[in-house]
Structures are given as structure tokens and as C-alpha cells.
Amino acid sequence: MSFARKNVASGKFLQFPETLRAGSYFDSDPLHSTVDYEAAVAQAKEHDDLQTIFFINFPAKVEGDALREQQKLQSLLQSWQAWASTTCEGKILQQIDIGGLPIDINGQVLRGAYRAKVFDYLFRSSIWFAKTFDENMSIHVEAKQADFHSEILSRILKDFSVPNTVFEDLEKILERISEGIVSSSESSSRSPQYWIMLTKYNWSADTQTMTAVVRVIQFRVDQSAKQYCSNKASYIAVKCDLEHHHYQADFNSKFYSSFIRPKMDENLVKLGEELVARNSVEVTIPA
């Protein structure tokens, strides 16, 4: 596809994400210090930071036994998301206490980026997510401005068995991210970093089992993307490079439900449920 240079947004829109440096997760280790998780979650709600964590769920359109199995699986995954959300906010509170993160409104982007890094660490440390793919990816996109979001979705969701019919719902999420990028550029020169967990549920009629496949997409936003999001109405086309990290895993529900879930601190799970609800989007896959 070829476009004239005039009114074409171009550049590297997304960059590979940053990760926590080796051992930094255990700075002010929760095992060796007291964390007030209720205060941490309350602070997260009060700050209402830029949303950088997204849980996007693709449940199958099923009924009867299949629906009940799917609901059990969803409940298990949501318990991990809730536990991880509370744990993450505890780490943020610790970092604020030791001066590693600012507490004021100007620190929203830094706190949001740190959340993405902590979720990356927690997900990678969870052996019940059996990794099937783990790579840095770089894709080049050229599209009319009106088709840009659809083109991103088709490339990001390639081989994830999600039909194009759900793109309209997913574009709302891209709009939310775009709005967040604009607001962050107005308040900070720092680059936002995002962590997006997509979960697709699959029912096998042959084995009468429900399984879940998880794809994680994470990235940092480049200055070119900030400029595009702030002025996209003036562009007719987009030519850009999208660098991101792509991680895919199968959820080992039997291992998790047998050995991990019973040992979880129920208070951490309950504290994080509202955070999960705020960050979740459900898009049902048509039968």
C-alpha cells in the first residue's frame, strides 16, 4: 500500500517494553517487611492512574455443562488476576515508601509503567501458565487512518482464532489506550507502558473439556505515537512500526486449582476483585 507523504503519520509507534532489573522485585521484599495491602488498594483507587493493565476475555458462547466448566475456569483465572492486582499495588506502595516512585499526580505514568513491569514479572513467575511462545515482535503497518485500528488488531491477534466480528468491541479498548496516551503526554514526558492479557476459552465437544489460552501483549509508547494520538484527525494514513513483546501460554487449571489456589491469601484475592473488574473487558465469541 502506498501513500503520499503529506498528512501521513509515520514513525516507530511502539517500543519493546522495559522489564524489572534482576532482583529488583525483591527490593523491600514483602517476605521481610509488612505491607498494608488494604492501604495499597485504597491508594490505587484514590489515584485513579492511567490504566495500563487490561484483562480482555473471550468466552465461548456455550450452555449447559460447557458453560459451567467455563465459569469455573473464569473464576480460577480471575482469582489469579485479583491476587496479582493486590500484590502489584503492594509493590507500588513499597516503592513509594522508599522513594522509588512519586506519590503525586505527576507520577501517574511512572506508576502505570511500574504496574506493567510487575505484572510481567508475576505472570512469568507463575508456572501454571505453560509458555508456548515468548518473543519480541516487530511489525510494520501501513493503512488508511480509518482502518488503522482494525489493521493493528488483525496483526496482533493473528493465529489467536478471534473472528473479525469482535473488532468493533476491541477498537473501543484501543480508543481508551489512545486517550490515555494523549492525557499522559499532557502531564509527563515519560513513555507509558502497557500490559494486556487476552484469554480465550475453548470447548472441546469430543473430550468435554474447557481450556484457556492466554496471550500477553506488552509495549512502551514512542513519542511518534503520542503525536499521532494527539493529532490523528489531521492524518489520512499511517505508516508505522510496532515493537512489542508477545507471550502465549496454556493455563494449567488442574495444577492451579489443586496446588496454588488453596494456598492463596484469600484477603489478597478479595481486595483485588474490584481492580480486576475495573480493568476487564468481556467479548463473547459468536457460536
PDB file of C-alpha atoms in Angstrom, residues 31-186:
ATOM      1  CA  LEU A  31       8.566 -11.540  52.962  1.00  0.00           C
ATOM      2  CA  HIS A  32      10.781  -9.296  55.071  1.00  0.00           C
ATOM      3  CA  SER A  33       8.552  -6.267  55.590  1.00  0.00           C
ATOM      4  CA  THR A  34       4.937  -5.599  56.443  1.00  0.00           C
ATOM      5  CA  VAL A  35       2.721  -4.487  53.580  1.00  0.00           C
ATOM      6  CA  ASP A  36      -0.600  -2.796  54.269  1.00  0.00           C
ATOM      7  CA  TYR A  37      -2.459  -4.210  51.267  1.00  0.00           C
ATOM      8  CA  GLU A  38      -5.733  -2.534  52.200  1.00  0.00           C
ATOM      9  CA  ALA A  39      -3.978   0.833  52.159  1.00  0.00           C
ATOM     10  CA  ALA A  40      -2.245  -0.066  48.891  1.00  0.00           C
ATOM     11  CA  VAL A  41      -5.510  -0.919  47.127  1.00  0.00           C
ATOM     12  CA  ALA A  42      -7.269   2.126  48.608  1.00  0.00           C
ATOM     13  CA  GLN A  43      -4.440   4.308  47.318  1.00  0.00           C
ATOM     14  CA  ALA A  44      -4.741   2.778  43.845  1.00  0.00           C
ATOM     15  CA  LYS A  45      -8.446   3.617  43.763  1.00  0.00           C
ATOM     16  CA  GLU A  46      -7.794   7.145  45.018  1.00  0.00           C
ATOM     17  CA  HIS A  47      -5.040   7.854  42.480  1.00  0.00           C
ATOM     18  CA  ASP A  48      -7.111   6.572  39.547  1.00  0.00           C
ATOM     19  CA  ASP A  49      -3.910   6.348  37.496  1.00  0.00           C
ATOM     20  CA  LEU A  50      -3.613   5.914  33.745  1.00  0.00           C
ATOM     21  CA  GLN A  51      -4.936   2.413  33.000  1.00  0.00           C
ATOM     22  CA  THR A  52      -2.035   0.303  31.775  1.00  0.00           C
ATOM     23  CA  ILE A  53      -3.349  -3.159  32.727  1.00  0.00           C
ATOM     24  CA  PHE A  54      -6.107  -4.740  30.638  1.00  0.00           C
ATOM     25  CA  PHE A  55      -7.785  -8.130  31.040  1.00  0.00           C
ATOM     26  CA  ILE A  56      -9.613  -8.962  27.806  1.00  0.00           C
ATOM     27  CA  ASN A  57     -11.698 -12.125  27.958  1.00  0.00           C
ATOM     28  CA  PHE A  58     -13.117 -14.081  25.023  1.00  0.00           C
ATOM     29  CA  PRO A  59     -15.609 -16.575  26.483  1.00  0.00           C
ATOM     30  CA  ALA A  60     -17.172 -19.114  24.146  1.00  0.00           C
ATOM     31  CA  LYS A  61     -20.898 -18.895  23.517  1.00  0.00           C
ATOM     32  CA  VAL A  62     -21.850 -22.159  25.242  1.00  0.00           C
ATOM     33  CA  GLU A  63     -24.533 -23.500  27.572  1.00  0.00           C
ATOM     34  CA  GLY A  64     -25.179 -26.372  29.977  1.00  0.00           C
ATOM     35  CA  ASP A  65     -22.134 -28.327  31.177  1.00  0.00           C
ATOM     36  CA  ALA A  66     -19.846 -26.362  28.885  1.00  0.00           C
ATOM     37  CA  LEU A  67     -20.985 -23.062  30.399  1.00  0.00           C
ATOM     38  CA  ARG A  68     -20.496 -24.353  33.936  1.00  0.00           C
ATOM     39  CA  GLU A  69     -16.974 -25.539  33.114  1.00  0.00           C
ATOM     40  CA  GLN A  70     -16.189 -22.200  31.512  1.00  0.00           C
ATOM     41  CA  GLN A  71     -17.418 -20.303  34.571  1.00  0.00           C
ATOM     42  CA  LYS A  72     -15.194 -22.441  36.826  1.00  0.00           C
ATOM     43  CA  LEU A  73     -12.205 -21.693  34.619  1.00  0.00           C
ATOM     44  CA  GLN A  74     -13.005 -17.980  34.538  1.00  0.00           C
ATOM     45  CA  SER A  75     -13.263 -17.919  38.326  1.00  0.00           C
ATOM     46  CA  LEU A  76      -9.838 -19.539  38.677  1.00  0.00           C
ATOM     47  CA  LEU A  77      -8.174 -17.099  36.299  1.00  0.00           C
ATOM     48  CA  GLN A  78      -9.881 -14.125  37.907  1.00  0.00           C
ATOM     49  CA  SER A  79      -8.599 -15.246  41.311  1.00  0.00           C
ATOM     50  CA  TRP A  80      -5.036 -15.059  39.981  1.00  0.00           C
ATOM     51  CA  GLN A  81      -5.708 -11.664  38.383  1.00  0.00           C
ATOM     52  CA  ALA A  82      -7.150 -10.380  41.678  1.00  0.00           C
ATOM     53  CA  TRP A  83      -4.240 -11.739  43.729  1.00  0.00           C
ATOM     54  CA  ALA A  84      -1.748 -10.283  41.247  1.00  0.00           C
ATOM     55  CA  SER A  85      -3.528  -6.898  41.272  1.00  0.00           C
ATOM     56  CA  THR A  86      -3.314  -6.639  45.063  1.00  0.00           C
ATOM     57  CA  THR A  87       0.275  -7.881  45.108  1.00  0.00           C
ATOM     58  CA  CYS A  88       1.168  -5.318  42.452  1.00  0.00           C
ATOM     59  CA  GLU A  89      -0.362  -2.443  44.418  1.00  0.00           C
ATOM     60  CA  GLY A  90       1.565  -3.613  47.470  1.00  0.00           C
ATOM     61  CA  LYS A  91       4.799  -3.333  45.483  1.00  0.00           C
ATOM     62  CA  ILE A  92       3.837   0.149  44.296  1.00  0.00           C
ATOM     63  CA  LEU A  93       3.162   1.278  47.870  1.00  0.00           C
ATOM     64  CA  GLN A  94       6.547  -0.114  48.904  1.00  0.00           C
ATOM     65  CA  GLN A  95       8.266   1.762  46.085  1.00  0.00           C
ATOM     66  CA  ILE A  96       6.526   4.983  47.088  1.00  0.00           C
ATOM     67  CA  ASP A  97       7.586   4.476  50.707  1.00  0.00           C
ATOM     68  CA  ILE A  98      11.269   4.036  49.787  1.00  0.00           C
ATOM     69  CA  GLY A  99      11.226   6.908  47.276  1.00  0.00           C
ATOM     70  CA  GLY A 100      11.348   4.723  44.182  1.00  0.00           C
ATOM     71  CA  LEU A 101       8.072   6.100  42.825  1.00  0.00           C
ATOM     72  CA  PRO A 102       6.410   9.512  43.242  1.00  0.00           C
ATOM     73  CA  ILE A 103       3.079   9.704  45.049  1.00  0.00           C
ATOM     74  CA  ASP A 104       1.679  12.854  43.407  1.00  0.00           C
ATOM     75  CA  ILE A 105      -0.412  13.193  40.252  1.00  0.00           C
ATOM     76  CA  ASN A 106       2.710  13.779  38.166  1.00  0.00           C
ATOM     77  CA  GLY A 107       3.782  10.214  38.933  1.00  0.00           C
ATOM     78  CA  GLN A 108       0.815   8.570  37.211  1.00  0.00           C
ATOM     79  CA  VAL A 109       2.760   7.469  34.138  1.00  0.00           C
ATOM     80  CA  LEU A 110       5.662   6.110  36.196  1.00  0.00           C
ATOM     81  CA  ARG A 111       3.325   4.189  38.490  1.00  0.00           C
ATOM     82  CA  GLY A 112       1.408   2.825  35.491  1.00  0.00           C
ATOM     83  CA  ALA A 113       4.611   1.674  33.809  1.00  0.00           C
ATOM     84  CA  TYR A 114       5.756   0.019  37.038  1.00  0.00           C
ATOM     85  CA  ARG A 115       2.438  -1.866  37.239  1.00  0.00           C
ATOM     86  CA  ALA A 116       3.055  -3.275  33.769  1.00  0.00           C
ATOM     87  CA  LYS A 117       6.541  -4.426  34.781  1.00  0.00           C
ATOM     88  CA  VAL A 118       5.297  -6.088  37.970  1.00  0.00           C
ATOM     89  CA  PHE A 119       2.526  -7.929  36.117  1.00  0.00           C
ATOM     90  CA  ASP A 120       5.104  -9.131  33.606  1.00  0.00           C
ATOM     91  CA  TYR A 121       7.211 -10.474  36.468  1.00  0.00           C
ATOM     92  CA  LEU A 122       4.278 -12.138  38.239  1.00  0.00           C
ATOM     93  CA  PHE A 123       2.986 -13.760  35.055  1.00  0.00           C
ATOM     94  CA  ARG A 124       6.393 -15.125  34.097  1.00  0.00           C
ATOM     95  CA  SER A 125       6.867 -16.456  37.620  1.00  0.00           C
ATOM     96  CA  SER A 126       3.574 -18.374  37.523  1.00  0.00           C
ATOM     97  CA  ILE A 127       4.413 -21.911  36.400  1.00  0.00           C
ATOM     98  CA  TRP A 128       0.715 -22.754  35.900  1.00  0.00           C
ATOM     99  CA  PHE A 129       0.877 -20.619  32.761  1.00  0.00           C
ATOM    100  CA  ALA A 130       2.672 -23.069  30.464  1.00  0.00           C
ATOM    101  CA  LYS A 131       4.594 -20.988  27.937  1.00  0.00           C
ATOM    102  CA  THR A 132       4.155 -21.845  24.257  1.00  0.00           C
ATOM    103  CA  PHE A 133       5.549 -18.635  22.730  1.00  0.00           C
ATOM    104  CA  ASP A 134       7.789 -15.869  24.077  1.00  0.00           C
ATOM    105  CA  GLU A 135       9.350 -13.369  21.671  1.00  0.00           C
ATOM    106  CA  ASN A 136       9.928  -9.739  20.850  1.00  0.00           C
ATOM    107  CA  MET A 137       7.917  -8.922  17.741  1.00  0.00           C
ATOM    108  CA  SER A 138       8.229  -6.085  15.238  1.00  0.00           C
ATOM    109  CA  ILE A 139       5.550  -5.442  12.638  1.00  0.00           C
ATOM    110  CA  HIS A 140       5.176  -2.737  10.008  1.00  0.00           C
ATOM    111  CA  VAL A 141       1.710  -1.339   9.397  1.00  0.00           C
ATOM    112  CA  GLU A 142       0.540   0.834   6.515  1.00  0.00           C
ATOM    113  CA  ALA A 143      -3.148   1.690   6.447  1.00  0.00           C
ATOM    114  CA  LYS A 144      -5.687   4.401   5.911  1.00  0.00           C
ATOM    115  CA  GLN A 145      -6.330   6.268   9.120  1.00  0.00           C
ATOM    116  CA  ALA A 146      -9.873   4.866   9.321  1.00  0.00           C
ATOM    117  CA  ASP A 147      -8.554   1.295   9.027  1.00  0.00           C
ATOM    118  CA  PHE A 148      -5.582   1.663  11.357  1.00  0.00           C
ATOM    119  CA  HIS A 149      -7.126   0.069  14.454  1.00  0.00           C
ATOM    120  CA  SER A 150      -8.528  -2.875  12.514  1.00  0.00           C
ATOM    121  CA  GLU A 151      -5.137  -3.466  10.929  1.00  0.00           C
ATOM    122  CA  ILE A 152      -3.424  -3.443  14.329  1.00  0.00           C
ATOM    123  CA  LEU A 153      -5.950  -5.915  15.740  1.00  0.00           C
ATOM    124  CA  SER A 154      -5.655  -8.310  12.810  1.00  0.00           C
ATOM    125  CA  ARG A 155      -1.866  -8.372  13.179  1.00  0.00           C
ATOM    126  CA  ILE A 156      -1.753  -8.576  16.988  1.00  0.00           C
ATOM    127  CA  LEU A 157      -4.436 -11.290  17.127  1.00  0.00           C
ATOM    128  CA  LYS A 158      -3.071 -13.369  14.269  1.00  0.00           C
ATOM    129  CA  ASP A 159      -3.459 -17.124  14.942  1.00  0.00           C
ATOM    130  CA  PHE A 160      -5.450 -16.459  18.129  1.00  0.00           C
ATOM    131  CA  SER A 161      -8.686 -17.654  16.476  1.00  0.00           C
ATOM    132  CA  VAL A 162     -10.618 -14.483  17.194  1.00  0.00           C
ATOM    133  CA  PRO A 163     -13.079 -13.530  14.408  1.00  0.00           C
ATOM    134  CA  ASN A 164     -13.071 -10.072  12.835  1.00  0.00           C
ATOM    135  CA  THR A 165     -16.664  -9.631  14.018  1.00  0.00           C
ATOM    136  CA  VAL A 166     -15.402  -8.745  17.512  1.00  0.00           C
ATOM    137  CA  PHE A 167     -13.077  -5.989  16.279  1.00  0.00           C
ATOM    138  CA  GLU A 168     -15.680  -3.281  16.894  1.00  0.00           C
ATOM    139  CA  ASP A 169     -15.675  -4.106  20.609  1.00  0.00           C
ATOM    140  CA  LEU A 170     -11.888  -4.288  20.708  1.00  0.00           C
ATOM    141  CA  GLU A 171     -11.490  -0.943  18.941  1.00  0.00           C
ATOM    142  CA  LYS A 172     -13.090   0.682  21.993  1.00  0.00           C
ATOM    143  CA  ILE A 173     -10.135  -0.589  24.010  1.00  0.00           C
ATOM    144  CA  LEU A 174      -7.684   0.898  21.516  1.00  0.00           C
ATOM    145  CA  GLU A 175      -9.555   4.189  21.797  1.00  0.00           C
ATOM    146  CA  ARG A 176      -9.197   4.040  25.574  1.00  0.00           C
ATOM    147  CA  ILE A 177      -5.464   3.426  25.213  1.00  0.00           C
ATOM    148  CA  SER A 178      -5.232   6.269  22.694  1.00  0.00           C
ATOM    149  CA  GLU A 179      -6.999   8.649  25.083  1.00  0.00           C
ATOM    150  CA  GLY A 180      -4.651   7.556  27.853  1.00  0.00           C
ATOM    151  CA  ILE A 181      -1.634   8.253  25.657  1.00  0.00           C
ATOM    152  CA  VAL A 182      -2.927  11.765  24.962  1.00  0.00           C
ATOM    153  CA  SER A 183      -3.555  12.510  28.635  1.00  0.00           C
ATOM    154  CA  SER A 184      -0.158  11.108  29.620  1.00  0.00           C
ATOM    155  CA  SER A 185       1.631  13.251  27.035  1.00  0.00           C
ATOM    156  CA  GLU A 186      -0.016  16.334  28.528  1.00  0.00           C
TER     157      GLU A 186
END
